[in-house]
């Protein structure tokens, strides 16, 4: 049966425009031809989606209309009243102070602390993460200070063999698309002038940010290096559902120069202070783990590690994987094709990691 | 009419997209929500966005045949708005901590998740519609969104007759379907 004819049939069937004979015929046809039945089911679903959209559009239109009417009537305020405006002004003025105060009890962004380890002169033991210093960096007005200090510090560091590139942060990223598209946290590449990603084999590639959104804390990178060869068969998928409490999860990341494995479990379906775009997970994460994939036992990537709570051990937050779709859409780049086949499912953990390693990159830059 | 009947009628009106129902709900609830948002570091403009979004959540719910509201509309709307606003505050400023959590609310996390999913589907369809180009876009919109009749469409788009317009409409629909599913399956 022709696609057009079938669409027409499905549409008329849904609207109840068919005669009883037609209905009998149509239902028989579907029953006896699985192919047609499947296509008809697909059409039905699609038409329902289209209808839903048109309903919501019509409804939004009415909402706007009512809103405009009530605004003209004076029922809805167009601008803030003076008294309120003052409160808002004061709040805005002290917003930063409040944020700093909250921060002392709150969250530290993971990647930034690597800066501190640079500053400490690259000693073998890198366990000093003075919280105050890392926090400073989150507020741009302190950034310049840090940079000055970094520059002082880096002059004392033994120059590496490769003199070209002096990284001052390190974190994790992983491939979204074998053509060189990676995802990481926006805070990782915040203020970065040069970005380099390095795979397990130690091959380095130049990359640039094609999308970064601080509110969702997601960034998409594209490897711009011509030396990069397309990678095939990404083994994982990105579920849209919300993972369950107690799910066993693991991550790979670069808190050191070498890839590090960590495992834990999902401890809450919301993140810091009830943020429903994130999960809380219990895992050992350190500066450098930012941007790392959170993988469940089936090999689905359910989240991206973003931050941890400073004054509680093992309280780590990860952005839910469904936000990746929104980020992709917002990036406006439709050449990115997310992998659709999960080949990690059913493997034991060691083999899952071996397969996954090739797609998790270290990201560094300055 | 007691409150229960009145609210039921309102929800039915909402599901049928009646402006009178929308207006009643606005009049009865908007001030509370705006006061709440302005009190919690928002502007009146924010209140409008948040309220609209909450109204869409309520609409999506009201359309479900199985839906029974287990509390008053005002409690429901307030809970949704508070959740949405809290979320927005956090996204804008990840460290912003507390505001009063003592009001009467009901848990709405599932609603919000569901709404996000529907919103996502809506966006998928809308972006597919944007991509098919003209005249397909206008043709489909005229038929499926503005609900114009085929003869009307044939005339305004310059097709010789309704059947031609219809054939064209289905061709466009098939293209739209392909685009939609390409993204949809990619997303699954």
Coordinates of C-alpha atoms in Angstrom, one line a residue:
Chain A
X1 CA 0.0 0.0 0.0
X2 CA 1.2 3.5 -0.8
X3 CA 2.5 5.5 2.1
X4 CA 0.2 8.4 1.3
X5 CA -2.8 6.2 1.1
X6 CA -2.0 4.6 4.4
X7 CA -1.5 8.0 6.0
X8 CA -4.8 9.1 4.8
X9 CA -6.4 5.9 6.1
X10 CA -4.9 6.3 9.5
X11 CA -5.9 9.9 9.7
X12 CA -9.5 9.2 8.7
X13 CA -9.6 6.2 11.1
X14 CA -8.4 8.3 14.0
X15 CA -11.0 10.9 13.2
X16 CA -13.8 8.5 12.9
X17 CA -14.4 9.4 9.3
X18 CA -14.5 5.9 8.0
X19 CA -17.6 3.9 7.1
X20 CA -18.2 0.7 9.1
X21 CA -17.1 -1.4 6.1
X22 CA -14.0 0.6 5.7
X23 CA -13.2 0.2 9.3
X24 CA -13.6 -3.6 9.1
X25 CA -11.4 -3.7 6.0
X26 CA -8.8 -1.5 7.5
X27 CA -8.6 -3.5 10.7
X28 CA -8.4 -6.8 8.8
X29 CA -5.7 -5.4 6.7
X30 CA -3.7 -4.4 9.7
X31 CA -4.3 -7.8 11.4
X32 CA -3.1 -9.7 8.3
X33 CA -0.1 -7.7 7.4
X34 CA 2.4 -7.1 10.1
X35 CA 4.4 -4.6 8.0
X36 CA 1.4 -2.5 7.3
X37 CA 0.3 -2.8 10.9
X38 CA 3.7 -1.5 12.0
X39 CA 3.6 1.4 9.6
X40 CA 0.1 2.3 10.6
X41 CA 1.2 2.2 14.3
X42 CA 4.0 4.6 13.4
X43 CA 1.7 6.9 11.5
X44 CA -0.8 6.9 14.4
X45 CA 1.9 7.8 16.8
X46 CA 3.2 10.5 14.6
X47 CA -0.2 12.0 14.0
X48 CA -0.8 12.0 17.7
X49 CA 2.4 13.8 18.3
X50 CA 1.5 16.4 15.6
X51 CA -1.9 16.8 17.2
X52 CA -0.4 17.3 20.6
X53 CA 1.9 20.0 19.3
X54 CA -0.9 21.8 17.5
X55 CA -3.1 21.6 20.7
X56 CA -0.3 23.1 22.8
X57 CA 0.3 25.8 20.2
X58 CA -3.4 26.7 20.1
X59 CA -3.4 26.7 23.9
X60 CA -0.3 28.9 24.1
X61 CA -1.9 31.3 21.7
X62 CA -4.9 31.6 24.1
X63 CA -2.6 32.0 27.1
X64 CA -0.9 34.9 25.4
X65 CA -4.2 36.4 24.5
X66 CA -5.5 36.2 28.1
X67 CA -2.2 37.5 29.4
X68 CA -2.3 40.5 27.1
X69 CA -5.8 41.3 28.0
X70 CA -5.1 41.1 31.7
X71 CA -2.0 43.2 31.3
X72 CA -3.9 45.9 29.4
X73 CA -6.4 45.8 32.2
X74 CA -3.7 46.4 34.7
X75 CA -4.3 43.1 36.5
X76 CA -0.8 41.8 35.5
X77 CA 2.0 44.2 36.4
X78 CA 4.0 45.3 33.5
X79 CA 6.9 46.7 35.5
X80 CA 8.0 46.3 39.0
X81 CA 6.7 48.7 41.6
X82 CA 9.2 51.0 43.3
X83 CA 9.3 49.3 46.6
X84 CA 9.9 45.9 45.0
X85 CA 12.4 47.4 42.6
X86 CA 14.5 48.5 45.5
X87 CA 14.5 45.1 47.1
X88 CA 15.6 43.6 43.9
X89 CA 18.3 46.1 43.4
X90 CA 19.6 45.4 46.9
X91 CA 19.5 41.8 46.3
X92 CA 21.4 42.0 43.0
X93 CA 23.9 44.2 44.7
X94 CA 24.6 41.6 47.4
X95 CA 24.0 38.6 45.2
X96 CA 27.7 37.9 44.9
X97 CA 28.3 38.2 48.6
X98 CA 25.5 35.8 49.3
X99 CA 26.9 33.4 46.7
X100 CA 30.3 33.5 48.2
X101 CA 28.9 32.8 51.7
X102 CA 26.8 29.9 50.3
X103 CA 29.7 28.6 48.5
X104 CA 31.9 28.3 51.6
X105 CA 29.4 25.7 52.9
X106 CA 28.6 24.4 49.4
X107 CA 30.0 23.2 46.2
X108 CA 33.4 23.2 44.7
X109 CA 33.8 22.8 41.0
X110 CA 36.1 19.9 40.5
X111 CA 38.2 20.8 37.5
X112 CA 39.4 24.1 38.8
X113 CA 41.3 22.7 41.7
X114 CA 43.9 21.3 39.4
X115 CA 45.0 24.8 39.0
X116 CA 46.0 24.7 42.6
X117 CA 48.1 21.7 42.2
X118 CA 50.0 23.4 39.4
X119 CA 50.5 26.3 41.7
X120 CA 51.9 24.1 44.4
X121 CA 54.8 23.4 42.1
X122 CA 53.9 19.9 40.7
X123 CA 55.2 18.0 43.7
X124 CA 54.6 14.2 43.6
X125 CA 52.0 14.4 46.4
X126 CA 49.1 16.4 45.1
X127 CA 46.6 16.1 47.9
X128 CA 46.5 19.8 48.9
X129 CA 43.3 21.4 47.7
X130 CA 42.8 24.5 49.8
X131 CA 39.2 25.2 49.4
X132 CA 39.4 28.9 49.4
X133 CA 41.7 29.1 46.5
X134 CA 39.6 26.9 44.3
X135 CA 36.5 28.8 45.1
X136 CA 38.1 32.1 44.3
X137 CA 38.4 31.0 40.7
X138 CA 34.7 30.6 40.4
X139 CA 34.3 34.2 40.7
X140 CA 35.7 36.0 37.8
X141 CA 36.8 39.0 39.7
X142 CA 39.4 36.9 41.4
X143 CA 40.5 35.2 38.3
X144 CA 43.2 37.7 37.4
X145 CA 44.8 37.2 40.8
X146 CA 45.1 33.5 40.2
X147 CA 46.5 33.9 36.8
X148 CA 49.2 36.2 38.0
X149 CA 50.1 33.7 40.7
X150 CA 50.0 30.9 38.2
X151 CA 52.4 32.6 35.9
X152 CA 54.8 33.1 38.8
X153 CA 54.5 29.5 39.7
X154 CA 54.9 28.2 36.2
X155 CA 58.2 29.9 35.9
X156 CA 59.5 27.7 38.7
X157 CA 58.2 24.5 37.2
X158 CA 60.7 22.4 35.2
X159 CA 59.9 23.0 31.6
X160 CA 58.5 19.9 30.0
X161 CA 60.0 18.4 26.9
X162 CA 57.3 19.8 24.8
X163 CA 57.7 23.5 25.2
X164 CA 54.7 24.5 23.2
X165 CA 51.8 24.0 25.6
X166 CA 51.5 24.8 29.3
X167 CA 48.2 23.5 30.6
X168 CA 46.6 25.0 33.7
X169 CA 43.6 22.8 34.0
X170 CA 42.8 19.2 33.5
X171 CA 39.4 17.4 33.3
X172 CA 37.6 14.7 31.4
X173 CA 35.5 14.6 28.2
X174 CA 34.1 11.9 26.2
X175 CA 32.9 11.3 22.6
X176 CA 29.4 12.0 21.5
X177 CA 30.1 11.3 17.9
X178 CA 33.0 9.5 16.3
X179 CA 33.6 12.5 14.0
X180 CA 35.4 14.2 16.9
X181 CA 32.6 15.8 18.9
X182 CA 33.1 15.6 22.7
X183 CA 31.0 16.6 25.7
X184 CA 32.3 18.0 28.9
X185 CA 31.3 20.6 31.6
X186 CA 31.0 24.2 30.6
X187 CA 33.0 25.2 33.7
X188 CA 35.9 23.1 32.6
X189 CA 36.6 25.2 29.5
X190 CA 35.4 28.5 31.0
X191 CA 38.0 31.1 30.1
X192 CA 40.1 28.6 28.3
X193 CA 42.1 30.0 25.4
X194 CA 43.5 26.7 24.1
X195 CA 41.9 23.3 24.5
X196 CA 43.7 20.1 23.9
X197 CA 42.2 16.6 24.3
X198 CA 44.3 13.5 24.7
X199 CA 43.1 9.9 24.2
X200 CA 44.3 6.8 26.1
X201 CA 47.2 6.3 23.8
X202 CA 48.5 9.7 24.6
X203 CA 47.7 11.3 21.2
X204 CA 46.9 14.9 21.6
X205 CA 44.5 16.9 19.4
X206 CA 43.5 20.5 19.3
X207 CA 39.9 21.1 20.0
X208 CA 37.6 24.0 20.1
X209 CA 34.3 24.7 21.9
X210 CA 31.3 24.9 19.6
X211 CA 28.8 25.2 22.4
X212 CA 28.9 26.0 26.1
X213 CA 26.1 26.9 28.4
X214 CA 26.8 27.8 32.0
X215 CA 23.3 27.2 33.3
X216 CA 23.2 23.6 32.3
X217 CA 27.0 23.4 32.7
X218 CA 27.4 21.4 29.5
X219 CA 29.8 22.2 26.7
X220 CA 30.4 20.5 23.3
X221 CA 33.8 20.4 21.7
X222 CA 34.9 19.6 18.2
X223 CA 38.4 18.2 17.6
X224 CA 39.7 20.6 15.0
X225 CA 43.0 18.8 14.5
X226 CA 43.5 17.2 11.1
X227 CA 45.5 14.4 12.6
X228 CA 42.3 13.1 14.2
X229 CA 40.9 10.1 12.5
X230 CA 37.2 9.3 12.7
X231 CA 36.4 6.8 15.5
X232 CA 33.8 4.2 14.8
X233 CA 31.3 2.3 17.0
X234 CA 30.8 4.3 20.1
X235 CA 29.7 1.5 22.5
X236 CA 27.3 3.4 24.7
X237 CA 24.0 5.2 24.4
X238 CA 22.4 8.1 26.3
X239 CA 19.1 7.3 27.9
X240 CA 16.4 9.9 28.4
X241 CA 14.8 8.1 31.4
X242 CA 15.8 8.9 34.9
X243 CA 18.0 6.3 36.5
X244 CA 16.9 4.5 39.7
X245 CA 18.1 4.9 43.3
X246 CA 20.7 2.3 44.1
X247 CA 21.8 1.7 40.5
X248 CA 25.4 0.7 40.5
X249 CA 27.5 3.1 38.5
X250 CA 31.1 3.7 37.5
X251 CA 33.1 6.4 36.0
X252 CA 36.4 6.9 34.1
X253 CA 38.2 10.1 34.4
X254 CA 41.5 12.0 34.6
X255 CA 42.1 13.2 38.1
X256 CA 45.7 12.1 37.3
X257 CA 47.7 12.0 34.1
X258 CA 46.4 8.4 33.8
X259 CA 42.8 7.3 33.4
X260 CA 41.3 6.4 36.8
X261 CA 38.3 4.1 37.4
X262 CA 35.8 4.7 40.2
X263 CA 32.6 3.1 41.2
X264 CA 29.6 3.8 43.4
X265 CA 25.8 4.1 43.4
X266 CA 23.1 6.5 42.6
X267 CA 22.0 8.1 45.9
X268 CA 19.4 10.7 44.9
X269 CA 17.4 11.6 41.8
X270 CA 18.1 15.2 42.3
X271 CA 21.3 17.2 42.7
X272 CA 22.4 20.0 44.9
X273 CA 19.5 21.5 46.7
X274 CA 16.8 19.6 44.8
X275 CA 18.1 20.4 41.3
X276 CA 16.2 17.9 39.2
X277 CA 18.5 18.3 36.2
X278 CA 21.2 16.4 38.2
X279 CA 21.7 13.3 40.2
X280 CA 23.5 12.8 43.5
X281 CA 25.9 9.9 43.3
X282 CA 28.1 8.4 45.8
X283 CA 31.5 7.9 44.3
X284 CA 35.0 9.0 44.9
X285 CA 35.7 11.9 42.7
X286 CA 38.6 14.3 42.6
X287 CA 39.6 17.5 40.7
X288 CA 39.9 16.3 37.1
X289 CA 36.8 14.0 37.2
X290 CA 34.6 16.9 35.9
X291 CA 33.1 16.0 32.6
X292 CA 33.5 12.2 33.1
X293 CA 30.8 9.8 32.1
X294 CA 28.6 8.1 34.7
X295 CA 27.9 4.7 33.4
X296 CA 25.3 2.2 34.7
X297 CA 25.7 -1.6 34.6
X298 CA 24.2 -1.9 31.1
X299 CA 26.8 0.6 29.8
X300 CA 24.3 3.4 29.3
X301 CA 25.8 6.8 30.1
X302 CA 23.2 8.2 32.6
X303 CA 25.1 11.3 33.5
X304 CA 28.1 13.6 33.4
X305 CA 30.1 14.3 36.6
X306 CA 30.0 18.0 37.4
X307 CA 30.8 18.9 41.0
X308 CA 30.9 17.7 44.5
X309 CA 30.0 18.9 47.9
X310 CA 33.0 20.1 49.8
X311 CA 32.1 19.3 53.3
X312 CA 30.7 15.8 52.8
X313 CA 32.6 12.9 51.5
X314 CA 31.5 11.1 48.4
X315 CA 28.6 13.5 47.7
X316 CA 29.0 14.1 44.0
X317 CA 26.7 15.6 41.5
X318 CA 26.2 14.5 37.9
X319 CA 24.1 16.1 35.2
X320 CA 21.4 13.8 33.8
X321 CA 22.0 12.4 30.3
X322 CA 18.8 13.7 28.9
X323 CA 20.2 17.2 29.2
X324 CA 22.6 16.3 26.4
X325 CA 19.8 16.3 24.0
X326 CA 18.8 19.8 24.9
X327 CA 22.4 20.9 24.6
X328 CA 22.7 19.3 21.2
X329 CA 19.6 21.1 20.1
X330 CA 20.7 24.4 21.5
X331 CA 24.1 24.0 19.8
X332 CA 22.3 24.2 16.5
X333 CA 24.7 21.7 15.1
X334 CA 22.7 18.9 13.5
X335 CA 25.6 17.0 12.1
X336 CA 26.2 15.4 15.5
X337 CA 24.8 11.9 15.5
X338 CA 24.6 10.3 18.9
X339 CA 25.4 6.6 19.0
X340 CA 22.3 4.4 18.9
X341 CA 23.7 0.9 19.7
X342 CA 24.9 -0.1 23.1
X343 CA 27.5 -2.8 22.8
X344 CA 28.6 -2.7 26.5
X345 CA 25.5 -4.4 27.7
X346 CA 26.1 -7.9 29.1
X347 CA 29.8 -7.6 29.3
X348 CA 31.6 -7.9 32.6
X349 CA 32.9 -4.7 34.2
X350 CA 36.6 -5.2 33.1
X351 CA 35.6 -5.6 29.5
X352 CA 33.2 -2.7 29.7
X353 CA 36.0 -0.5 30.9
X354 CA 38.4 -1.7 28.2
X355 CA 35.9 -0.9 25.6
X356 CA 35.0 2.5 27.1
X357 CA 38.5 3.7 27.7
X358 CA 39.1 4.5 24.1
X359 CA 36.3 7.1 24.0
X360 CA 37.1 8.9 27.2
X361 CA 39.6 11.8 26.7
X362 CA 41.6 13.9 29.0
X363 CA 41.0 17.6 28.3
X364 CA 43.5 20.2 29.3
X365 CA 44.2 23.7 28.3
X366 CA 45.0 27.2 29.3
Chain B
X1 CA -21.6 24.5 42.8
X2 CA -19.2 23.4 45.4
X3 CA -15.5 24.0 45.0
X4 CA -14.9 20.5 43.7
X5 CA -17.4 20.8 40.9
X6 CA -16.3 24.3 40.1
X7 CA -12.7 23.2 39.7
X8 CA -13.6 20.2 37.7
X9 CA -15.5 22.4 35.3
X10 CA -12.5 24.7 35.1
X11 CA -10.2 21.8 34.2
X12 CA -12.6 20.6 31.6
X13 CA -12.7 24.1 30.1
X14 CA -8.9 24.2 30.2
X15 CA -8.7 20.9 28.4
X16 CA -11.1 22.2 25.7
X17 CA -8.8 25.3 25.4
X18 CA -11.5 27.8 26.5
X19 CA -10.2 31.3 27.1
X20 CA -12.9 31.8 29.8
X21 CA -11.4 29.0 31.9
X22 CA -7.9 30.2 31.3
X23 CA -8.9 33.7 32.4
X24 CA -10.6 32.5 35.6
X25 CA -7.5 30.6 36.6
X26 CA -5.3 33.5 35.8
X27 CA -7.5 35.9 37.9
X28 CA -7.6 33.5 40.9
X29 CA -3.9 32.6 41.0
X30 CA -1.7 34.9 39.2
X31 CA -1.2 37.5 42.0
X32 CA -0.1 34.8 44.5
X33 CA 2.5 33.4 42.1
X34 CA 3.8 36.8 41.2
X35 CA 4.1 37.8 44.8
X36 CA 6.0 34.6 45.5
X37 CA 8.4 35.1 42.7
X38 CA 9.1 38.7 43.3
X39 CA 9.6 37.9 47.0
X40 CA 12.2 35.3 45.9
X41 CA 14.4 37.4 43.8
X42 CA 12.4 37.4 40.6
X43 CA 10.9 40.1 38.4
X44 CA 7.3 40.3 37.3
X45 CA 8.5 39.1 33.9
X46 CA 9.8 35.9 35.4
X47 CA 6.4 35.4 37.0
X48 CA 4.7 35.6 33.6
X49 CA 7.1 32.9 32.2
X50 CA 6.8 30.6 35.1
X51 CA 3.0 31.0 35.3
X52 CA 2.6 30.2 31.6
X53 CA 4.7 27.1 31.9
X54 CA 2.8 25.9 34.9
X55 CA -0.4 26.6 33.0
X56 CA 0.9 24.3 30.2
X57 CA 1.7 21.6 32.8
X58 CA -1.9 21.9 34.0
X59 CA -3.2 21.8 30.5
X60 CA -1.2 18.6 29.7
X61 CA -2.6 17.1 32.8
X62 CA -6.2 18.2 32.3
X63 CA -6.2 16.6 28.9
X64 CA -5.5 13.2 30.3
X65 CA -8.8 11.3 30.7
X66 CA -7.4 9.6 33.8
X67 CA -6.4 12.8 35.5
X68 CA -8.0 13.6 38.9
X69 CA -6.6 16.5 40.7
X70 CA -5.9 15.4 44.2
X71 CA -5.8 19.0 45.6
X72 CA -7.0 22.4 44.7
X73 CA -5.9 24.0 41.5
X74 CA -4.3 26.8 43.5
X75 CA -2.1 24.4 45.5
X76 CA -1.2 22.5 42.4
X77 CA -0.2 25.6 40.4
X78 CA 1.7 27.0 43.4
X79 CA 3.6 23.8 43.8
X80 CA 4.5 23.6 40.1
X81 CA 5.5 27.3 40.0
X82 CA 7.6 26.9 43.1
X83 CA 9.5 23.9 41.7
X84 CA 10.0 25.6 38.3
X85 CA 11.2 28.8 39.9
X86 CA 13.6 27.0 42.3
X87 CA 15.0 25.1 39.4
X88 CA 15.5 28.3 37.4
X89 CA 17.2 30.0 40.3
X90 CA 19.6 27.2 40.6
X91 CA 20.4 27.2 37.0
X92 CA 21.1 30.8 37.0
X93 CA 23.2 30.7 40.1
X94 CA 24.1 27.3 41.2
X95 CA 24.9 28.3 44.7
X96 CA 21.8 30.1 45.6
X97 CA 20.5 28.3 48.7
X98 CA 17.4 28.6 50.7
X99 CA 14.0 30.2 50.6
X100 CA 11.1 29.4 52.8
X101 CA 9.9 25.9 52.4
X102 CA 7.0 25.9 54.8
X103 CA 4.1 26.6 52.5
X104 CA 1.6 24.0 51.6
X105 CA 2.8 22.2 48.5
X106 CA 2.5 18.8 47.0
X107 CA 5.3 16.8 45.4
X108 CA 5.5 17.5 41.7
X109 CA 8.9 16.2 40.5
X110 CA 7.2 13.6 38.3
X111 CA 5.0 16.2 36.8
X112 CA 7.9 18.3 35.9
X113 CA 9.9 15.4 34.5
X114 CA 6.9 14.4 32.4
X115 CA 6.4 18.0 31.3
X116 CA 10.0 18.2 30.2
X117 CA 9.6 15.1 28.1
X118 CA 6.4 16.5 26.4
X119 CA 8.2 19.8 26.0
X120 CA 11.0 18.0 24.3
X121 CA 8.6 16.2 21.9
X122 CA 7.0 19.5 21.2
X123 CA 10.3 21.0 20.3
X124 CA 11.3 18.1 18.1
X125 CA 8.1 18.5 16.2
X126 CA 8.5 22.2 15.9
X127 CA 12.1 22.0 14.7
X128 CA 11.1 19.3 12.2
X129 CA 8.4 21.6 10.9
X130 CA 11.0 24.4 10.6
X131 CA 13.2 22.2 8.6
X132 CA 10.8 21.1 5.9
X133 CA 10.6 24.5 4.3
X134 CA 7.9 26.2 2.3
X135 CA 5.3 25.7 1.1
X136 CA 5.1 22.5 3.2
X137 CA 5.4 24.3 6.5
X138 CA 2.5 26.7 5.8
X139 CA 0.4 24.0 4.2
X140 CA 0.7 21.7 7.2
X141 CA 0.2 24.5 9.7
X142 CA -2.9 25.6 7.9
X143 CA -4.3 22.2 8.0
X144 CA -3.2 20.8 11.4
X145 CA -2.8 23.9 13.5
X146 CA -5.1 26.5 12.1
X147 CA -7.5 23.6 11.2
X148 CA -8.5 25.1 7.9
X149 CA -10.5 23.0 5.4
X150 CA -8.9 21.5 2.3
X151 CA -10.9 23.6 -0.1
X152 CA -9.9 26.7 1.8
X153 CA -6.3 25.7 1.7
X154 CA -6.5 24.9 -2.0
X155 CA -7.7 28.3 -2.7
X156 CA -5.3 30.3 -0.6
X157 CA -2.3 28.2 -1.7
X158 CA -3.4 28.3 -5.4
X159 CA -4.0 24.6 -6.0
X160 CA -6.4 23.8 -8.7
X161 CA -8.6 21.7 -6.4
X162 CA -8.9 20.2 -2.9
X163 CA -7.6 16.8 -4.0
X164 CA -4.4 18.3 -5.3
X165 CA -3.9 20.2 -2.1
X166 CA -4.5 17.0 -0.2
X167 CA -2.0 15.0 -2.2
X168 CA 0.5 17.8 -1.6
X169 CA -0.3 17.8 2.1
X170 CA 0.4 14.1 2.4
X171 CA 3.7 14.4 0.6
X172 CA 4.7 17.1 3.0
X173 CA 3.5 15.0 5.9
X174 CA 5.7 12.1 4.9
X175 CA 8.7 14.4 4.8
X176 CA 7.9 15.8 8.1
X177 CA 7.5 12.4 9.5
X178 CA 10.9 11.3 8.3
X179 CA 12.5 14.4 9.8
X180 CA 10.7 13.9 13.1
X181 CA 11.6 10.3 13.5
X182 CA 15.2 10.9 12.4
X183 CA 15.5 13.1 15.5
X184 CA 13.2 11.1 17.7
X185 CA 15.0 7.8 17.2
X186 CA 18.3 9.5 17.6
X187 CA 17.1 10.6 20.9
X188 CA 15.8 7.4 22.2

